[in-house]
Tab-separated table of C-alpha atoms in Angstrom:
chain	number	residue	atom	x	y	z
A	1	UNK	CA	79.861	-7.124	47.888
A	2	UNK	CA	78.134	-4.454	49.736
A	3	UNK	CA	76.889	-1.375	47.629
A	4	UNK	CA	78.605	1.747	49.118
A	5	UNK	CA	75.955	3.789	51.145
A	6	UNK	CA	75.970	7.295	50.883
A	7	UNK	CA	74.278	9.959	53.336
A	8	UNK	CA	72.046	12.480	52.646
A	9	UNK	CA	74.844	14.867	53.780
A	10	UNK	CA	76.886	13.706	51.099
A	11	UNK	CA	74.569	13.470	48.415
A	12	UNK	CA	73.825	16.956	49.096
A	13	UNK	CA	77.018	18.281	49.297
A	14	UNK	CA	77.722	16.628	45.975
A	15	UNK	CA	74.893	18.095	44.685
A	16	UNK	CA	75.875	21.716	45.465
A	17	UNK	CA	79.588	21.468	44.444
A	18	UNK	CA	78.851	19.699	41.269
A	19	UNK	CA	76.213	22.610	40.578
A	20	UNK	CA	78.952	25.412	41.214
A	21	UNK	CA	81.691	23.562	39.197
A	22	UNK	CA	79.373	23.275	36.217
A	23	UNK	CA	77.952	27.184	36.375
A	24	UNK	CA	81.693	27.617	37.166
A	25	UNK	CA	83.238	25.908	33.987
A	26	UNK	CA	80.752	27.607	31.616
A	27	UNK	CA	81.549	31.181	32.888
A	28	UNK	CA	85.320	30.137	32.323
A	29	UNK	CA	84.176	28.771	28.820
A	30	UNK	CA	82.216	32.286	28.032
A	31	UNK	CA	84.932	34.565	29.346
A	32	UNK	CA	87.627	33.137	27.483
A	33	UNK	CA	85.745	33.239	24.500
A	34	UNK	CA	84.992	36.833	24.741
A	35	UNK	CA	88.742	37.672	25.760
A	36	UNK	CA	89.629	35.755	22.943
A	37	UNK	CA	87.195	37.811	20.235
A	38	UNK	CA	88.711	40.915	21.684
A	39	UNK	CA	92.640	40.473	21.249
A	40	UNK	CA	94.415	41.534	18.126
A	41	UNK	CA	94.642	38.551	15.702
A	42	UNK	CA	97.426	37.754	12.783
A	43	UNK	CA	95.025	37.705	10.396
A	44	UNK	CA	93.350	41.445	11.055
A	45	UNK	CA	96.917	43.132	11.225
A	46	UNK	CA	98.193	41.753	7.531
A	47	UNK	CA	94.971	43.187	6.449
A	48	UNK	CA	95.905	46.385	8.210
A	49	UNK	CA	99.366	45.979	6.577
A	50	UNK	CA	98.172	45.336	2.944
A	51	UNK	CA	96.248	48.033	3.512
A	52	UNK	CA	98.921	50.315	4.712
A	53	UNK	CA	101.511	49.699	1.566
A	54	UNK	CA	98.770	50.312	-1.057
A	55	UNK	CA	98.191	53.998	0.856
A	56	UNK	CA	102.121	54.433	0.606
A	57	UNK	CA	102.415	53.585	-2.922
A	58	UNK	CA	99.427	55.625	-4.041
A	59	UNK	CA	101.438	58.783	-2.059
A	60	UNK	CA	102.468	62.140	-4.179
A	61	UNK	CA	105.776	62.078	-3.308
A	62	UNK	CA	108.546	59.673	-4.803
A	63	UNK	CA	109.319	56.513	-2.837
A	64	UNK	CA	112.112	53.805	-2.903
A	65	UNK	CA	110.011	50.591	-4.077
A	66	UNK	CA	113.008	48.210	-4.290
A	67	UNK	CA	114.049	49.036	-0.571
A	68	UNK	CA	110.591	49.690	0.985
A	69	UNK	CA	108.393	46.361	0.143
A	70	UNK	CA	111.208	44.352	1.977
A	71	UNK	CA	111.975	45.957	5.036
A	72	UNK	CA	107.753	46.348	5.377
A	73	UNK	CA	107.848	42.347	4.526
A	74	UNK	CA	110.391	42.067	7.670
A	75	UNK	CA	108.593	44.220	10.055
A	76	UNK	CA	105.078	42.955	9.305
A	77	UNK	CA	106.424	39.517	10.207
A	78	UNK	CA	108.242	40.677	13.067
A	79	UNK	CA	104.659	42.539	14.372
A	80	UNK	CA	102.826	39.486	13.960
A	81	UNK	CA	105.300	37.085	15.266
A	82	UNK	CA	104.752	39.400	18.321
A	83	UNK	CA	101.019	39.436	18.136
A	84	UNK	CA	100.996	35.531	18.249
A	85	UNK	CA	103.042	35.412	20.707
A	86	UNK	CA	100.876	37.717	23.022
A	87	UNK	CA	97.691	36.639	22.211
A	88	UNK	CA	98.892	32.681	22.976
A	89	UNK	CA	100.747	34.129	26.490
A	90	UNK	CA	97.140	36.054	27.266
A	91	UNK	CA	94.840	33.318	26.899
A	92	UNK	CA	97.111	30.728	28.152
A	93	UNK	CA	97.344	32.861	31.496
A	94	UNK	CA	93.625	33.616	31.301
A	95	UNK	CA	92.792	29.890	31.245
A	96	UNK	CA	95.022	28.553	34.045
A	97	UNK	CA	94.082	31.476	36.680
A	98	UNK	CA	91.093	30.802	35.945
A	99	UNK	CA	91.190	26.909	36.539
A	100	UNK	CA	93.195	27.704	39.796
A	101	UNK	CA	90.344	30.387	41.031
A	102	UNK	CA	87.253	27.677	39.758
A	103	UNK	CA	89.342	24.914	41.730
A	104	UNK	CA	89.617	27.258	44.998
A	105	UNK	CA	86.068	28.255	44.541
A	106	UNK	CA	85.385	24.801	44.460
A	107	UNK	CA	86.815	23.107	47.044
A	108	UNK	CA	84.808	26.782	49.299
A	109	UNK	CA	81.514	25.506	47.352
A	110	UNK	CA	81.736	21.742	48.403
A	111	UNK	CA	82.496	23.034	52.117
A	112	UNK	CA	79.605	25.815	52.376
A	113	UNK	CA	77.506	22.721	50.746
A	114	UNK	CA	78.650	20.618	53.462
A	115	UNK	CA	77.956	23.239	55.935
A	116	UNK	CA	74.586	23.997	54.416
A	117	UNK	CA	73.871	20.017	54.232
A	118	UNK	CA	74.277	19.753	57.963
A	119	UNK	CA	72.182	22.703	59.049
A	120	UNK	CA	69.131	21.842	56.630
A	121	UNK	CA	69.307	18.308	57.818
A	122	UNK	CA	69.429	18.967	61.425
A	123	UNK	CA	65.663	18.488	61.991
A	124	UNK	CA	65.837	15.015	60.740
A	125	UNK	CA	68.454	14.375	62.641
A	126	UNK	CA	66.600	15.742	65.537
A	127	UNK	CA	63.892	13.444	64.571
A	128	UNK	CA	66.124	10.591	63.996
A	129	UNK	CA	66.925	10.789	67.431
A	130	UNK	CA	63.948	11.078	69.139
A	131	UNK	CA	62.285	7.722	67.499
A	132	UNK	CA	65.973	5.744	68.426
A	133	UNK	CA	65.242	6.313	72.344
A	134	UNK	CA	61.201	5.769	71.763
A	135	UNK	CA	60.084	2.383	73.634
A	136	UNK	CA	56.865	1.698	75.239
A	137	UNK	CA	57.996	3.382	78.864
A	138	UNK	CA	58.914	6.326	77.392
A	139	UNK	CA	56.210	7.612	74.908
A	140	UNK	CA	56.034	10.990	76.445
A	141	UNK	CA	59.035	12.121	73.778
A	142	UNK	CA	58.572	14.950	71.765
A	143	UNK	CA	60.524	16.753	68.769
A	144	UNK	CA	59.280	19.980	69.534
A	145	UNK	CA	60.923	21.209	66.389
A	146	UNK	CA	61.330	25.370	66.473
A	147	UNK	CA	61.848	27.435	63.099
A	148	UNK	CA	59.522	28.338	59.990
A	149	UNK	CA	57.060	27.016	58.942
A	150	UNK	CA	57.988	24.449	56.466
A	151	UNK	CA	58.071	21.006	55.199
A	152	UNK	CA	60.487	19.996	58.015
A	153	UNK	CA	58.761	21.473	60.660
A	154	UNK	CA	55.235	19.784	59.000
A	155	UNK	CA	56.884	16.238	59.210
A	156	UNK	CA	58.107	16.696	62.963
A	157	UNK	CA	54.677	17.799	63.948
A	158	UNK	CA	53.387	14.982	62.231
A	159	UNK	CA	55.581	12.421	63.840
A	160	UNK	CA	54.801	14.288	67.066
A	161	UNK	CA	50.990	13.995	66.559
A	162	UNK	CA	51.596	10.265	65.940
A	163	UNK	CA	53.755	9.823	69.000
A	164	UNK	CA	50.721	11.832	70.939
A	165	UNK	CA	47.972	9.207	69.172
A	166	UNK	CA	50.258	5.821	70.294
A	167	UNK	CA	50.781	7.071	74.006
A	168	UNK	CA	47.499	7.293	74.507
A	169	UNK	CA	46.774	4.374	72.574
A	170	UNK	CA	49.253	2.721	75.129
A	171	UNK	CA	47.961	3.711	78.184
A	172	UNK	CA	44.284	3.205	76.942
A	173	UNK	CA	45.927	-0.435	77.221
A	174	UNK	CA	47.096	-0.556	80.263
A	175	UNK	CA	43.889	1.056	82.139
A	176	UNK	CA	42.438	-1.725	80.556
A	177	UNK	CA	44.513	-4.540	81.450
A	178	UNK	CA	45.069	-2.969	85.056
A	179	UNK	CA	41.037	-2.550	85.407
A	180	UNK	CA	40.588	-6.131	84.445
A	181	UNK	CA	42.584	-7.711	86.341
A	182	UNK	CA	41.109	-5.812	89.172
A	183	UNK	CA	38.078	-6.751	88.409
A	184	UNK	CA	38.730	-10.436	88.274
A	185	UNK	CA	40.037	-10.616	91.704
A	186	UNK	CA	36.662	-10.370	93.119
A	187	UNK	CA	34.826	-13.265	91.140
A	188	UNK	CA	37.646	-15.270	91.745
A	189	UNK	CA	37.421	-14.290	95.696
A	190	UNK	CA	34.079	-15.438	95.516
A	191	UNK	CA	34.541	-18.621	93.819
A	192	UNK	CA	37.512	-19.072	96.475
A	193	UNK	CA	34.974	-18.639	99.432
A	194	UNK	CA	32.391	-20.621	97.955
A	195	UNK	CA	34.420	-23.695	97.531
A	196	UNK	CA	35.557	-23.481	101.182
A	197	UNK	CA	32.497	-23.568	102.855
A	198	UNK	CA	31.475	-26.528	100.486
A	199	UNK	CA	34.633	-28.401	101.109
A	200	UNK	CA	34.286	-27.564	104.961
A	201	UNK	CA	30.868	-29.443	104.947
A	202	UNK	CA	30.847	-32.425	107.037
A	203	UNK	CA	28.803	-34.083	104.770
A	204	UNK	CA	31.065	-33.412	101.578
A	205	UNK	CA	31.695	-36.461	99.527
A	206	UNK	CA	35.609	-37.761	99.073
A	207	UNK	CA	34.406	-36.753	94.865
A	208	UNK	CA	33.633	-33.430	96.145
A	209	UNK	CA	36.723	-32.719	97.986
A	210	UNK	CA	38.884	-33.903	95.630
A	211	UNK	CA	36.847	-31.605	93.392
A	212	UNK	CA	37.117	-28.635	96.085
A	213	UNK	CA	40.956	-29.389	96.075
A	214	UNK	CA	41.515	-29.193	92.412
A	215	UNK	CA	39.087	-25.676	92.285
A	216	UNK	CA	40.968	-24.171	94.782
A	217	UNK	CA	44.579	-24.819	93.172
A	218	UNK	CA	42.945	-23.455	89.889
A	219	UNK	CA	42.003	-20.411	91.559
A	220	UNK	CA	44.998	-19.672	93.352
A	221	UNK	CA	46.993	-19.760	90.005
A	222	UNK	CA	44.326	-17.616	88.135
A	223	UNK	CA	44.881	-15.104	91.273
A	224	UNK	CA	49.083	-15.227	91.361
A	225	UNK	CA	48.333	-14.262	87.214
A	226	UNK	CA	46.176	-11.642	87.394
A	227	UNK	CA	48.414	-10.408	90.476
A	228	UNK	CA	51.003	-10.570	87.821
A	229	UNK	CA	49.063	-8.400	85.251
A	230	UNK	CA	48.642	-5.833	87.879
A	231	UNK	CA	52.323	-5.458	88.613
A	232	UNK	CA	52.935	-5.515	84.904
A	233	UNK	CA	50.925	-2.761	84.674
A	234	UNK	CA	51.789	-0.752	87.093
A	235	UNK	CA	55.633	-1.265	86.389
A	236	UNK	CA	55.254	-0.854	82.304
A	237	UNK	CA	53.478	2.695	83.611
A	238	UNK	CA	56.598	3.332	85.259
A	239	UNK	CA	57.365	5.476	89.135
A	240	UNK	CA	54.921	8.415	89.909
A	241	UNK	CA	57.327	8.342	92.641
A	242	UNK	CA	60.802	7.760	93.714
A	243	UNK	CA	62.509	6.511	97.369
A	244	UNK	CA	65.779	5.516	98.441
A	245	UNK	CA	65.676	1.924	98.850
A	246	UNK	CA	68.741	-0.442	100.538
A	247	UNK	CA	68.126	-3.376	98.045
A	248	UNK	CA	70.302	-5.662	100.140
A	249	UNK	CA	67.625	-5.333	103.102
A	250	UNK	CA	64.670	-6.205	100.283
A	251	UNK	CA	66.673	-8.896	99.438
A	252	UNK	CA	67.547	-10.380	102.906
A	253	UNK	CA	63.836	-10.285	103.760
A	254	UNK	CA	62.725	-11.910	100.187
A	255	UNK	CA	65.383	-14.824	101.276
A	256	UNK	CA	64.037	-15.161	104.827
A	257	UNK	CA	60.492	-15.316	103.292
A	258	UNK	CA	61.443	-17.965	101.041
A	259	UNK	CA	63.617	-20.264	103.272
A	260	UNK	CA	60.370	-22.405	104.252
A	261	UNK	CA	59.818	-22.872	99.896
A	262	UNK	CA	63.547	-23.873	99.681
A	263	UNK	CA	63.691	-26.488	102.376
A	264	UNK	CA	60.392	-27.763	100.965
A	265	UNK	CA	62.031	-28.261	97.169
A	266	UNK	CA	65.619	-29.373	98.310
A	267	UNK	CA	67.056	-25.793	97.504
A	268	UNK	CA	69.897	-24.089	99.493
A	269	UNK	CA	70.112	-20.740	99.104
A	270	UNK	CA	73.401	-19.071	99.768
A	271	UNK	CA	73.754	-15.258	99.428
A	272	UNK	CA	76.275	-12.130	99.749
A	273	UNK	CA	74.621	-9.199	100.504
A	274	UNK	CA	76.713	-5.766	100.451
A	275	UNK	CA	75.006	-2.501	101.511
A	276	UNK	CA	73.631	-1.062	97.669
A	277	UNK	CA	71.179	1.524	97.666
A	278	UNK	CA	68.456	2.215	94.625
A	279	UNK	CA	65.981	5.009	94.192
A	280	UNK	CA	62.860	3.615	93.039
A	281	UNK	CA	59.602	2.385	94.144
A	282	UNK	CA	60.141	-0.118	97.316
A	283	UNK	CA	57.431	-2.669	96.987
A	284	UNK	CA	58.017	-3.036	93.060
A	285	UNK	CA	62.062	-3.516	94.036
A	286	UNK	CA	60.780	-5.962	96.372
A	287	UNK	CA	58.381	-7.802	93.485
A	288	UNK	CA	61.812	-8.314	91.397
A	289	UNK	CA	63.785	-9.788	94.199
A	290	UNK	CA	60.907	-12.108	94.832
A	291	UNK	CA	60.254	-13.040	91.496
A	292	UNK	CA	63.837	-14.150	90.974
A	293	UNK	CA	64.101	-16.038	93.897
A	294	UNK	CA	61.205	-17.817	93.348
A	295	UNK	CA	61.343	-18.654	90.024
A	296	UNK	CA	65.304	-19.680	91.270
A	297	UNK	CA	63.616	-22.502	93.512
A	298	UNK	CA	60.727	-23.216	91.407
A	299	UNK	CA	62.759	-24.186	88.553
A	300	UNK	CA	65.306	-25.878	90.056
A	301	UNK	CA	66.473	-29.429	91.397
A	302	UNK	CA	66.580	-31.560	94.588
A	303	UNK	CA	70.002	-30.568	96.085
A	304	UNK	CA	70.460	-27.768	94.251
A	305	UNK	CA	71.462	-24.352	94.999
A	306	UNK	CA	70.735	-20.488	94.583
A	307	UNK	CA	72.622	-17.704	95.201
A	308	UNK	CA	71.859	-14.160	95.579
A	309	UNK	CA	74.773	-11.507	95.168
A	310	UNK	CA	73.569	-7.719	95.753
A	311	UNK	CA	75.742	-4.511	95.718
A	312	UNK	CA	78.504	-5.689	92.797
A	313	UNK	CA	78.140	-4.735	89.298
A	314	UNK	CA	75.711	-5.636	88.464
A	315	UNK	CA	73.745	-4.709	91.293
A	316	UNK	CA	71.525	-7.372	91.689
A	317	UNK	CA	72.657	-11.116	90.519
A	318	UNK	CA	70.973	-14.776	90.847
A	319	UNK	CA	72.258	-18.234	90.133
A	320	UNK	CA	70.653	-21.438	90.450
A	321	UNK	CA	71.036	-25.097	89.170
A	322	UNK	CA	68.514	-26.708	87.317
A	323	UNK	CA	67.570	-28.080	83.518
A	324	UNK	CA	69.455	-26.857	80.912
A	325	UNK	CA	68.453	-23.520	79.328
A	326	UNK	CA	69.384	-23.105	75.618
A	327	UNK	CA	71.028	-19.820	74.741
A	328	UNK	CA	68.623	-19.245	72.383
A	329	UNK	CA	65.635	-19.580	74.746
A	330	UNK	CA	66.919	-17.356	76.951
A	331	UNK	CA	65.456	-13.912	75.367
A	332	UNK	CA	61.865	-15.577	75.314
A	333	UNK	CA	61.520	-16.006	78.781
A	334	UNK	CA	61.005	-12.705	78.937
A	335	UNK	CA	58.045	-12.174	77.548
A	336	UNK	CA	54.734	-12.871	79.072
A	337	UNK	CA	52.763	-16.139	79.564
A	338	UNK	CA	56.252	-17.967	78.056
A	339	UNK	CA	58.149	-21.053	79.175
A	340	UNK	CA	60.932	-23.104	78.319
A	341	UNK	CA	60.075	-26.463	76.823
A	342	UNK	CA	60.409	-29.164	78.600
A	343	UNK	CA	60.105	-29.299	82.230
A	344	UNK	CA	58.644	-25.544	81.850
A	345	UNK	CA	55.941	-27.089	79.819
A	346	UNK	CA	52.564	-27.701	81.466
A	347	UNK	CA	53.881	-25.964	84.662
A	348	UNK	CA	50.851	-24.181	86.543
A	349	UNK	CA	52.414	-23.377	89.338
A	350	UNK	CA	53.459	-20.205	88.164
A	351	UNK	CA	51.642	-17.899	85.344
A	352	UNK	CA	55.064	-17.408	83.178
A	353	UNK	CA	54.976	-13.507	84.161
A	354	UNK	CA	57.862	-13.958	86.513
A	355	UNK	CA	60.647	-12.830	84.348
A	356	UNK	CA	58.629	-10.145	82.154
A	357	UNK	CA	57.539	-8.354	85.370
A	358	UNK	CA	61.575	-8.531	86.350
A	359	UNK	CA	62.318	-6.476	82.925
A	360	UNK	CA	59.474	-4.320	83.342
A	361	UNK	CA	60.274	-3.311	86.770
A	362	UNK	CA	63.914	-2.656	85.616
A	363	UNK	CA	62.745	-0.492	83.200
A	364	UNK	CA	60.332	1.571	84.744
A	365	UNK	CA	63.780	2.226	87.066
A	366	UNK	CA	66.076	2.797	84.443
A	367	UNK	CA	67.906	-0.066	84.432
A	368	UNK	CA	68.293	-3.309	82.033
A	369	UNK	CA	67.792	-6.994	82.890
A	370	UNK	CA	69.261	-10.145	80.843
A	371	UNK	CA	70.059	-13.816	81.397
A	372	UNK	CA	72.331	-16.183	79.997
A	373	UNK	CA	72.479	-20.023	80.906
A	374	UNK	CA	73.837	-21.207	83.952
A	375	UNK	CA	76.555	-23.856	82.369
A	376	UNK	CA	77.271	-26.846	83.638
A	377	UNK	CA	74.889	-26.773	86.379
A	378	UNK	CA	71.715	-26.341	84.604
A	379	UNK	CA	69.908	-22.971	85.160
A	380	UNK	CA	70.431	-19.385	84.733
A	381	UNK	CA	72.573	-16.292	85.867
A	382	UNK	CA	69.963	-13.628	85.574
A	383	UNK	CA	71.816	-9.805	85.948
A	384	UNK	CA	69.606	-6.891	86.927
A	385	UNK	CA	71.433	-3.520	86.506
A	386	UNK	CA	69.929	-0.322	88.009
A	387	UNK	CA	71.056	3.070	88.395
């Protein structure tokens, strides 16, 4: 059985009412002791009676002491009959209002405590809700807690500072991974060029063109990675600028670009393209589209099929046969340099960026993207939403 789970708000307000009731109870216990020492008591008036007959006897005057001692018996207990019966009726009213007033005061004290509860925690709450919507694209957060200057305040300019210290720690990363994959393109250009001219030798031995051949296929997949890393980057950096963008047009133009890599793997690729428009960053919209149709045909089957849908909800769909995808495989395709096992395994023709750079992108635009298999046919449904 799960343990009940209190708030902080709670505790608190427990914490103040059961204060108040206790400070409450003892000044109830203390005042009805003192209006208890002050009424008139049985015991004090028969000494004030005793005291009264010996004065009358001890008188000048004759008195009637067969008559008298009775009828002063009578009255005496009469009087403190009466006395009794007040004192009870005083103290018996004293206690009760006063357990109705501590009860009303009460149930005010566990409702100013709740009040209270909610106010003092509102900074953590403010804080609370500042880390929940923290991710990596969206660092630039801040608590920017207002008030005095105490312990509250200290810990949300502490988590602040930290938040400060990670962002840059972030995009310390992603200078770096952007400047080195920059920086790689041009060895690798090199090494590109220099294995032409050697295969183009008319001289070149069939061991060194099949060498040239193998060299260049390496180097074309070490390029379409680090071209991956850059738009990683870029996209996990998110828009310095924002454009209307027809996303059924990018995505008409991806599928015309591609039609040539279909017909080569076997692939038909049927779409329905409504009119959608998306602000965001054109050429990065583009990368998506591409990315998901290519990674449709690359990882598909001879006679199979893609399709594109645009402009529904969401806006940006693609289907395609191939091997079967366990569900649970499905979330680590999205991260980088992963495949599925299997036919995925060993692949070089792509760098396994294709889907991470879809998320990223979505992202950096303020959208979500997520995959699920395909059923029946083999494949996936990937489903990119975007503002």
């Amino acid at each position: 059985m799960k343990p009940l789970r209190l708030s902080v708000r709670t505790k608190l307000t427990a914490l103040y009412g059961g204060a108040f009731l206790i400070v409450g109870l003892a000044l109830l216990i203390v005042n009805y002791l003192l209006v208890s020492s002050t009424l008139p008591d049985t015991a004090a008036f028969a000494n004030g009676a005793t005291a009264g007959v010996q004065l009358e006897m001890a008188r000048p005057y004759p008195v009637d002491t067969t008559i008298m001692p009775a009828q002063r018996a009578e009255a005496t207990q009469l009087v403190a009959t009466s006395i009794t019966e007040y004192r009870s009726d005083v103290l018996s009213t004293l206690l009760w209002q006063s357990l109705v007033a501590l009860a009303i005061a009460g149930a005010l004290a566990v409702l100013l405590g709740w009040l209270m509860a909610s106010r003092v925690l509102r900074p953590l709450h403010a804080i609370t809700s500042t880390a929940r919507k923290l991710e990596v694209e969206n660092l630039d957060r801040r608590i920017d807690l207002d008030g005095p200057d105490d312990e509250l305040k200290e810990l949300a300019d502490t988590f602040d500072g930290m938040l400060d210290r990670l962002a840059v720690s972030f995009d310390s990363q992603k200078r770096f991974v952007a400047n080195a994959s920059h920086e790689l393109r041009t060895p690798l250009a090199v090494q590109r060029t220099l294995v032409e001219v050697a295969m183009a030798d008319p001289d070149a031995s069939p061991e060194v063109r099949k060498l040239g051949e193998h060299l260049i296929y390496t180097n074309e997949r070490s390029e379409r990675m680090i071209e991956g890393l850059l738009v990683l980057a870029r996209s996990d950096r998110g828009l310095t600028a924002r454009a209307p963008v027809r996303l059924d047009e990018v995505a008409a133009t991806v599928i015309r670009s591609a039609s040539a890599m279909a017909e080569e793997a076997g692939v038909t690729v049927e779409s329905r393209l409504r009119p959608r428009t998306v602000s965001g960053d054109p050429v990065l919209l583009e990368r998506l589209v591409t990315n998901l149709v290519h990674n449709a045909i690359t990882y598909n089957r001879k006679g199979g099929w893609i399709h594109v849908d645009v402009g529904g909800d969401p806006a940006l769909v693609v289907r395609n046969t191939g091997p079967q995808v366990p569900l649970d495989a499905v979330p680590a395709l999205f991260e980088p340099f992963r495949r599925l096992s299997g036919d995925r395994t060993g692949d070089s023709r792509n760098a396994g960026l294709g889907l991470s750079i879809v998320r990223s992108i979505a992202k950096a635009h303020g959208g979500t993207a997520g995959a699920e298999p395909g059923g029946r046919g083999g494949g996936l449904v990937v489903r990119v939403r975007l503002p």
